[in-house]
GROMACS .gro file of C-alpha atoms in nm:
model
  335
    1MET     CA    1   1.475   0.316   1.435
    2THR     CA    2   1.288  -0.032   1.230
    3PRO     CA    3   1.047  -0.138   1.421
    4SER     CA    4   1.307  -0.484   1.463
    5GLU     CA    5   1.556  -0.237   1.622
    6LEU     CA    6   1.248  -0.078   1.885
    7SER     CA    7   1.233  -0.417   1.935
    8GLU     CA    8   1.537  -0.488   2.073
    9LEU     CA    9   1.568  -0.156   2.206
   10ALA     CA   10   1.258  -0.235   2.454
   11LYS     CA   11   1.352  -0.573   2.580
   12GLU     CA   12   1.713  -0.369   2.718
   13CYS     CA   13   1.499  -0.112   2.862
   14GLY     CA   14   1.245  -0.383   3.049
   15LEU     CA   15   1.024  -0.388   2.811
   16PRO     CA   16   0.860  -0.631   2.575
   17ALA     CA   17   0.912  -0.687   2.210
   18TYR     CA   18   0.585  -0.591   2.107
   19ALA     CA   19   0.637  -0.269   2.192
   20GLY     CA   20   0.904  -0.257   1.943
   21LYS     CA   21   0.604  -0.178   1.687
   22GLN     CA   22   0.354   0.006   1.993
   23MET     CA   23   0.655   0.223   1.984
   24ALA     CA   24   0.737   0.240   1.563
   25ARG     CA   25   0.326   0.281   1.593
   26TRP     CA   26   0.311   0.576   1.808
   27MET     CA   27   0.597   0.764   1.614
   28TYR     CA   28   0.540   0.741   1.215
   29VAL     CA   29   0.107   0.700   1.222
   30ARG     CA   30   0.007   0.904   1.473
   31LYS     CA   31   0.335   1.136   1.480
   32VAL     CA   32   0.359   1.215   1.846
   33ARG     CA   33   0.539   1.410   2.039
   34SER     CA   34   0.693   1.269   2.356
   35ILE     CA   35   0.737   0.967   2.506
   36ASP     CA   36   0.455   1.034   2.735
   37ASP     CA   37   0.182   1.021   2.493
   38MET     CA   38   0.279   0.649   2.424
   39THR     CA   39  -0.032   0.565   2.633
   40ASP     CA   40  -0.036   0.194   2.586
   41ILE     CA   41   0.361   0.093   2.729
   42SER     CA   42   0.396   0.124   3.066
   43LYS     CA   43   0.408   0.412   3.225
   44ALA     CA   44   0.758   0.285   3.430
   45GLY     CA   45   0.859   0.103   3.097
   46ARG     CA   46   0.805   0.550   2.958
   47GLU     CA   47   0.993   0.661   3.274
   48THR     CA   48   1.305   0.465   3.128
   49LEU     CA   49   1.297   0.509   2.776
   50LYS     CA   50   1.288   0.873   2.841
   51GLU     CA   51   1.575   0.833   3.082
   52ARG     CA   52   1.791   0.673   2.762
   53TYR     CA   53   1.629   0.735   2.495
   54GLU     CA   54   1.432   1.081   2.336
   55LEU     CA   55   1.200   1.036   2.036
   56GLY     CA   56   1.406   1.272   1.736
   57VAL     CA   57   1.122   1.530   1.663
   58ASN     CA   58   1.266   1.906   1.629
   59ALA     CA   59   0.995   2.191   1.649
   60TYR     CA   60   0.995   2.451   1.415
   61MET     CA   61   1.166   2.829   1.555
   62GLY     CA   62   0.923   2.993   1.304
   63PHE     CA   63   0.693   2.969   0.943
   64ALA     CA   64   0.635   3.257   0.720
   65GLU     CA   65   0.348   3.266   0.458
   66SER     CA   66   0.377   3.330   0.074
   67SER     CA   67   0.067   3.512  -0.015
   68ASP     CA   68  -0.062   3.170  -0.259
   69GLY     CA   69   0.004   2.976   0.027
   70THR     CA   70   0.268   2.785   0.069
   71ARG     CA   71   0.442   2.703   0.398
   72LYS     CA   72   0.745   2.831   0.431
   73TYR     CA   73   0.882   2.664   0.776
   74LEU     CA   74   1.273   2.726   0.929
   75PHE     CA   75   1.417   2.401   1.155
   76PRO     CA   76   1.736   2.364   1.383
   77VAL     CA   77   1.935   2.086   1.314
   78SER     CA   78   2.081   1.817   1.579
   79GLU     CA   79   2.429   1.911   1.568
   80PRO     CA   80   2.460   2.276   1.622
   81SER     CA   81   2.792   2.377   1.460
   82SER     CA   82   2.456   2.352   1.132
   83GLY     CA   83   2.287   2.577   1.132
   84ALA     CA   84   1.897   2.566   1.057
   85VAL     CA   85   1.681   2.429   0.724
   86GLU     CA   86   1.410   2.498   0.633
   87ALA     CA   87   1.109   2.276   0.457
   88VAL     CA   88   0.805   2.423   0.157
   89MET     CA   89   0.489   2.268   0.173
   90ILE     CA   90   0.306   2.371  -0.178
   91PRO     CA   91  -0.083   2.296  -0.187
   92ASP     CA   92  -0.226   2.266  -0.468
   93ARG     CA   93  -0.585   2.236  -0.447
   94ASP     CA   94  -0.630   1.885  -0.292
   95ARG     CA   95  -0.219   1.791  -0.257
   96ARG     CA   96  -0.001   1.971  -0.019
   97THR     CA   97   0.374   1.909  -0.138
   98LEU     CA   98   0.707   1.909   0.137
   99CYS     CA   99   1.005   1.951  -0.093
  100VAL     CA  100   1.236   1.893   0.270
  101SER     CA  101   1.599   1.922   0.296
  102SER     CA  102   1.841   1.695   0.384
  103GLN     CA  103   2.192   1.899   0.402
  104SER     CA  104   2.270   2.202   0.617
  105GLY     CA  105   2.423   2.397   0.332
  106CYS     CA  106   2.574   2.205   0.032
  107LYS     CA  107   2.910   2.104  -0.172
  108MET     CA  108   2.728   2.144  -0.560
  109GLY     CA  109   2.804   2.510  -0.514
  110CYS     CA  110   2.605   2.564  -0.804
  111HIS     CA  111   2.607   2.935  -0.855
  112PHE     CA  112   2.292   2.981  -0.899
  113CYS     CA  113   2.154   2.915  -0.620
  114MET     CA  114   2.112   3.121  -0.228
  115THR     CA  115   2.201   2.790  -0.061
  116GLY     CA  116   2.493   2.679  -0.347
  117ARG     CA  117   2.663   2.991  -0.253
  118GLN     CA  118   2.649   2.965   0.139
  119GLY     CA  119   2.886   2.653   0.120
  120PHE     CA  120   2.852   2.251   0.352
  121HIS     CA  121   2.715   2.343   0.666
  122GLY     CA  122   2.658   1.987   0.776
  123ASN     CA  123   2.419   1.678   0.702
  124LEU     CA  124   2.134   1.659   0.816
  125SER     CA  125   1.986   1.298   1.114
  126VAL     CA  126   1.746   1.084   0.969
  127SER     CA  127   1.538   1.267   1.285
  128ASP     CA  128   1.652   1.627   1.163
  129ILE     CA  129   1.493   1.540   0.756
  130LEU     CA  130   1.172   1.366   0.931
  131SER     CA  131   1.141   1.630   1.192
  132GLN     CA  132   1.054   1.849   0.905
  133PHE     CA  133   0.732   1.604   0.828
  134ILE     CA  134   0.598   1.520   1.146
  135ALA     CA  135   0.666   1.822   1.334
  136ILE     CA  136   0.478   2.069   1.020
  137ASP     CA  137   0.121   2.178   1.104
  138GLU     CA  138   0.060   2.092   0.720
  139ALA     CA  139   0.214   1.664   0.876
  140GLU     CA  140  -0.192   1.526   0.833
  141LEU     CA  141  -0.251   1.623   0.481
  142LEU     CA  142   0.080   1.560   0.314
  143THR     CA  143   0.031   1.403   0.023
  144ASN     CA  144   0.352   1.425  -0.159
  145THR     CA  145   0.789   1.468  -0.091
  146VAL     CA  146   1.064   1.637  -0.271
  147PHE     CA  147   1.379   1.606  -0.184
  148MET     CA  148   1.424   1.970  -0.360
  149GLY     CA  149   1.512   2.149  -0.030
  150MET     CA  150   1.893   2.272   0.086
  151GLY     CA  151   2.127   2.012  -0.004
  152GLU     CA  152   2.223   1.752  -0.262
  153PRO     CA  153   2.031   1.359  -0.173
  154LEU     CA  154   2.246   1.164  -0.289
  155ASP     CA  155   2.551   1.355  -0.104
  156ASN     CA  156   2.416   1.257   0.260
  157TYR     CA  157   2.312   0.921   0.049
  158SER     CA  158   2.243   0.663   0.407
  159GLN     CA  159   2.056   0.918   0.584
  160VAL     CA  160   1.895   1.029   0.362
  161LEU     CA  161   1.795   0.613   0.214
  162ARG     CA  162   1.624   0.586   0.592
  163VAL     CA  163   1.412   0.799   0.536
  164ILE     CA  164   1.268   0.650   0.252
  165GLU     CA  165   1.246   0.367   0.447
  166VAL     CA  166   1.033   0.523   0.668
  167LEU     CA  167   0.822   0.685   0.452
  168THR     CA  168   0.751   0.323   0.225
  169ALA     CA  169   0.700   0.082   0.495
  170PRO     CA  170   0.395  -0.051   0.627
  171TRP     CA  171   0.495  -0.011   0.942
  172GLY     CA  172   0.542   0.351   0.886
  173PHE     CA  173   0.417   0.616   0.722
  174ALA     CA  174   0.270   0.377   0.394
  175TRP     CA  175   0.376   0.625   0.141
  176SER     CA  176   0.457   0.517  -0.212
  177PRO     CA  177   0.677   0.558  -0.354
  178LYS     CA  178   0.524   0.700  -0.653
  179ARG     CA  179   0.457   1.021  -0.405
  180ILE     CA  180   0.871   1.067  -0.376
  181THR     CA  181   1.076   1.281  -0.564
  182LEU     CA  182   1.446   1.278  -0.550
  183SER     CA  183   1.597   1.594  -0.674
  184THR     CA  184   2.037   1.550  -0.791
  185ILE     CA  185   2.310   1.695  -0.955
  186GLY     CA  186   2.383   1.388  -1.117
  187VAL     CA  187   2.554   1.238  -0.802
  188LEU     CA  188   2.748   0.911  -0.949
  189PRO     CA  189   2.790   0.634  -0.786
  190GLN     CA  190   2.519   0.662  -0.562
  191LEU     CA  191   2.238   0.789  -0.800
  192ARG     CA  192   2.330   0.423  -0.994
  193SER     CA  193   2.266   0.206  -0.563
  194TYR     CA  194   1.900   0.523  -0.588
  195LEU     CA  195   1.813   0.319  -0.892
  196ASP     CA  196   1.918   0.003  -0.762
  197GLU     CA  197   1.738   0.053  -0.427
  198CYS     CA  198   1.375   0.265  -0.483
  199LYS     CA  199   1.188   0.228  -0.735
  200CYS     CA  200   1.045   0.691  -0.648
  201HIS     CA  201   1.116   0.894  -0.897
  202LEU     CA  202   1.375   1.166  -1.049
  203ALA     CA  203   1.431   1.462  -1.134
  204VAL     CA  204   1.806   1.543  -1.287
  205SER     CA  205   1.971   1.892  -1.183
  206LEU     CA  206   2.030   1.972  -1.589
  207HIS     CA  207   2.037   2.366  -1.669
  208ASN     CA  208   2.224   2.270  -2.002
  209PRO     CA  209   2.227   2.116  -2.254
  210PHE     CA  210   2.632   2.210  -2.346
  211PRO     CA  211   2.921   2.086  -2.122
  212GLU     CA  212   3.169   2.395  -2.080
  213GLU     CA  213   2.827   2.604  -2.051
  214ARG     CA  214   2.672   2.412  -1.714
  215LEU     CA  215   3.061   2.323  -1.584
  216SER     CA  216   3.111   2.764  -1.537
  217VAL     CA  217   2.779   2.776  -1.363
  218MET     CA  218   2.757   2.443  -1.234
  219PRO     CA  219   3.112   2.286  -1.024
  220ALA     CA  220   2.936   1.991  -0.954
  221GLN     CA  221   2.959   1.930  -1.325
  222LYS     CA  222   3.370   1.816  -1.390
  223ALA     CA  223   3.323   1.497  -1.178
  224TRP     CA  224   2.966   1.390  -1.295
  225PRO     CA  225   2.906   1.502  -1.651
  226ILE     CA  226   2.562   1.525  -1.730
  227GLU     CA  227   2.709   1.376  -2.080
  228ASN     CA  228   2.754   1.088  -1.823
  229VAL     CA  229   2.460   1.038  -1.578
  230VAL     CA  230   2.222   1.069  -1.919
  231GLU     CA  231   2.355   0.745  -1.986
  232LEU     CA  232   2.352   0.561  -1.641
  233LEU     CA  233   1.967   0.622  -1.697
  234ARG     CA  234   1.905   0.502  -2.009
  235GLN     CA  235   2.051   0.155  -1.834
  236TYR     CA  236   1.677   0.136  -1.702
  237ASP     CA  237   1.399   0.132  -1.752
  238PHE     CA  238   1.129   0.422  -1.657
  239SER     CA  239   0.839   0.345  -1.896
  240GLY     CA  240   0.648   0.170  -1.607
  241GLN     CA  241   0.537   0.297  -1.288
  242ARG     CA  242   0.956   0.543  -1.153
  243ARG     CA  243   0.970   0.861  -1.398
  244VAL     CA  244   1.260   1.006  -1.414
  245SER     CA  245   1.205   1.435  -1.560
  246PHE     CA  246   1.508   1.716  -1.588
  247GLU     CA  247   1.472   2.074  -1.439
  248TYR     CA  248   1.610   2.292  -1.655
  249THR     CA  249   1.663   2.651  -1.533
  250MET     CA  250   1.601   2.956  -1.764
  251PHE     CA  251   1.866   3.184  -1.784
  252ALA     CA  252   1.835   3.562  -1.964
  253GLY     CA  253   2.089   3.473  -2.354
  254PHE     CA  254   2.296   3.213  -2.116
  255ASN     CA  255   2.088   2.949  -2.212
  256ASP     CA  256   1.700   2.985  -2.336
  257ASP     CA  257   1.817   3.016  -2.674
  258LYS     CA  258   1.683   2.800  -2.992
  259ARG     CA  259   2.056   2.634  -3.023
  260HIS     CA  260   2.044   2.512  -2.572
  261ALA     CA  261   1.603   2.376  -2.731
  262ASP     CA  262   1.778   2.093  -3.005
  263ALA     CA  263   2.131   2.056  -2.817
  264LEU     CA  264   1.877   1.910  -2.487
  265ALA     CA  265   1.657   1.751  -2.726
  266MET     CA  266   1.917   1.549  -2.892
  267LEU     CA  267   2.067   1.521  -2.546
  268LEU     CA  268   1.782   1.375  -2.396
  269ARG     CA  269   1.584   1.129  -2.752
  270GLY     CA  270   1.533   0.882  -2.682
  271LEU     CA  271   1.484   0.864  -2.365
  272GLU     CA  272   1.108   0.833  -2.199
  273CYS     CA  273   1.172   1.182  -1.937
  274ARG     CA  274   0.992   1.461  -1.936
  275VAL     CA  275   1.167   1.790  -1.904
  276ASN     CA  276   1.076   2.089  -1.673
  277LEU     CA  277   1.093   2.397  -1.789
  278ILE     CA  278   1.148   2.684  -1.435
  279ARG     CA  279   1.167   3.009  -1.420
  280PHE     CA  280   1.580   3.151  -1.258
  281HIS     CA  281   1.465   3.390  -0.926
  282ARG     CA  282   1.667   3.666  -0.888
  283ILE     CA  283   1.914   3.671  -0.618
  284PRO     CA  284   2.199   3.916  -0.558
  285ASP     CA  285   2.601   3.905  -0.709
  286PHE     CA  286   2.456   3.712  -1.018
  287PRO     CA  287   2.552   3.811  -1.341
  288TYR     CA  288   2.212   3.696  -1.564
  289ASP     CA  289   1.800   3.662  -1.529
  290CYS     CA  290   1.487   3.512  -1.650
  291PRO     CA  291   1.362   3.510  -1.980
  292SER     CA  292   1.030   3.682  -2.106
  293PRO     CA  293   0.786   3.378  -2.053
  294ALA     CA  294   0.754   3.450  -2.468
  295VAL     CA  295   1.082   3.322  -2.481
  296MET     CA  296   1.004   3.058  -2.255
  297GLU     CA  297   0.727   2.933  -2.429
  298ALA     CA  298   0.908   2.946  -2.809
  299PHE     CA  299   1.204   2.688  -2.586
  300CYS     CA  300   0.931   2.496  -2.455
  301ASP     CA  301   0.713   2.500  -2.753
  302ARG     CA  302   1.063   2.381  -2.958
  303LEU     CA  303   1.149   2.079  -2.738
  304ASN     CA  304   0.715   1.937  -2.737
  305ARG     CA  305   0.722   1.964  -3.144
  306GLN     CA  306   1.120   1.820  -3.142
  307GLY     CA  307   0.891   1.428  -2.876
  308ILE     CA  308   1.082   1.561  -2.558
  309THR     CA  309   0.791   1.656  -2.341
  310THR     CA  310   0.822   1.999  -2.160
  311THR     CA  311   0.580   2.179  -1.927
  312ILE     CA  312   0.703   2.480  -1.738
  313ARG     CA  313   0.666   2.510  -1.357
  314ALA     CA  314   0.464   2.777  -1.174
  315SER     CA  315   0.625   2.950  -0.989
  316ARG     CA  316   0.579   2.927  -0.594
  317GLY     CA  317   0.623   3.053  -0.290
  318GLU     CA  318   0.861   3.397  -0.461
  319ASP     CA  319   0.759   3.650  -0.195
  320ILE     CA  320   0.891   3.468   0.136
  321PHE     CA  321   1.188   3.326  -0.063
  322ALA     CA  322   1.102   3.007  -0.063
  323ALA     CA  323   1.122   2.908  -0.424
  324CYS     CA  324   1.346   2.709  -0.618
  325GLY     CA  325   1.660   2.758  -0.509
  326MET     CA  326   1.586   3.041  -0.242
  327LEU     CA  327   1.643   2.857   0.017
  328ALA     CA  328   1.935   2.953   0.279
  329GLY     CA  329   1.796   2.821   0.640
  330LYS     CA  330   1.708   3.252   0.751
  331HIS     CA  331   1.401   3.410   0.665
  332ALA     CA  332   1.129   3.244   0.813
  333GLU     CA  333   0.980   3.458   1.090
  334LYS     CA  334   0.689   3.383   1.257
  335LYS     CA  335   0.307   3.534   1.140
   0.00000   0.00000   0.00000
């Protein structure tokens, strides 16, 4: 809830309207876990609040820690039939990035993604998503977030948009939009709404520049062709603080040769963007493997020579099934 909504709630509970701002501060700035912790609200007021409401913060059920310091947390969700979801905390020098989930499972069905292959179980609520920020051990150390966990964020757009409001509002976490990146397969027209309503960064899952080949591993290509997504992005300015990047997972013998590099450069030419090459992490029953480091470096160099800023993303947390495409909502075990 926003402070104005909390003020209305306060009045309904016989509290002064300014108690709404107090509650917002306790929830979003101090990140309390209990209404009892809101000590500048009268004890009688807190008892009334507890009778009618709950904070909605879900404690994590367990975690696993990688040899590289990455931590994967397992969370319950408010709808029991939706199972559980995972959030990944990635440390990198003075940064702590949270890879957050927005759905349990996913409708997009990408063949190379463990989340997509398990099907769709339900949208996460705002409290389900915010719990991933508040309940982890590193909550006070987080510097950035990426909506790159389980699910397609734009398929749960209204809830994700409210979460971003809490993250960026002065009364909330007060984060700069530059600290937030949303990843999408390119869901239209929600993508246009996101670009119009948010100043956060965008990452587009591309993975193959040829429509037919992309469709063979990404069924959503049929509904939202990547060429249409790029055409929409060309209508927006990414030369300032907001950035757009393209995620390109590499599969040996499928999308890693000169033909693909040249087609990718042609598709993105003239668009202010970056390409992140991602090493594929092997999953069962998928025919491709990751190309060699030499092949990935040659692909990267070829794109850079054609004016497309390209980097190879470091892989994190593979040993605990926390790397890209490996989240399935069942691997975290407390250690």
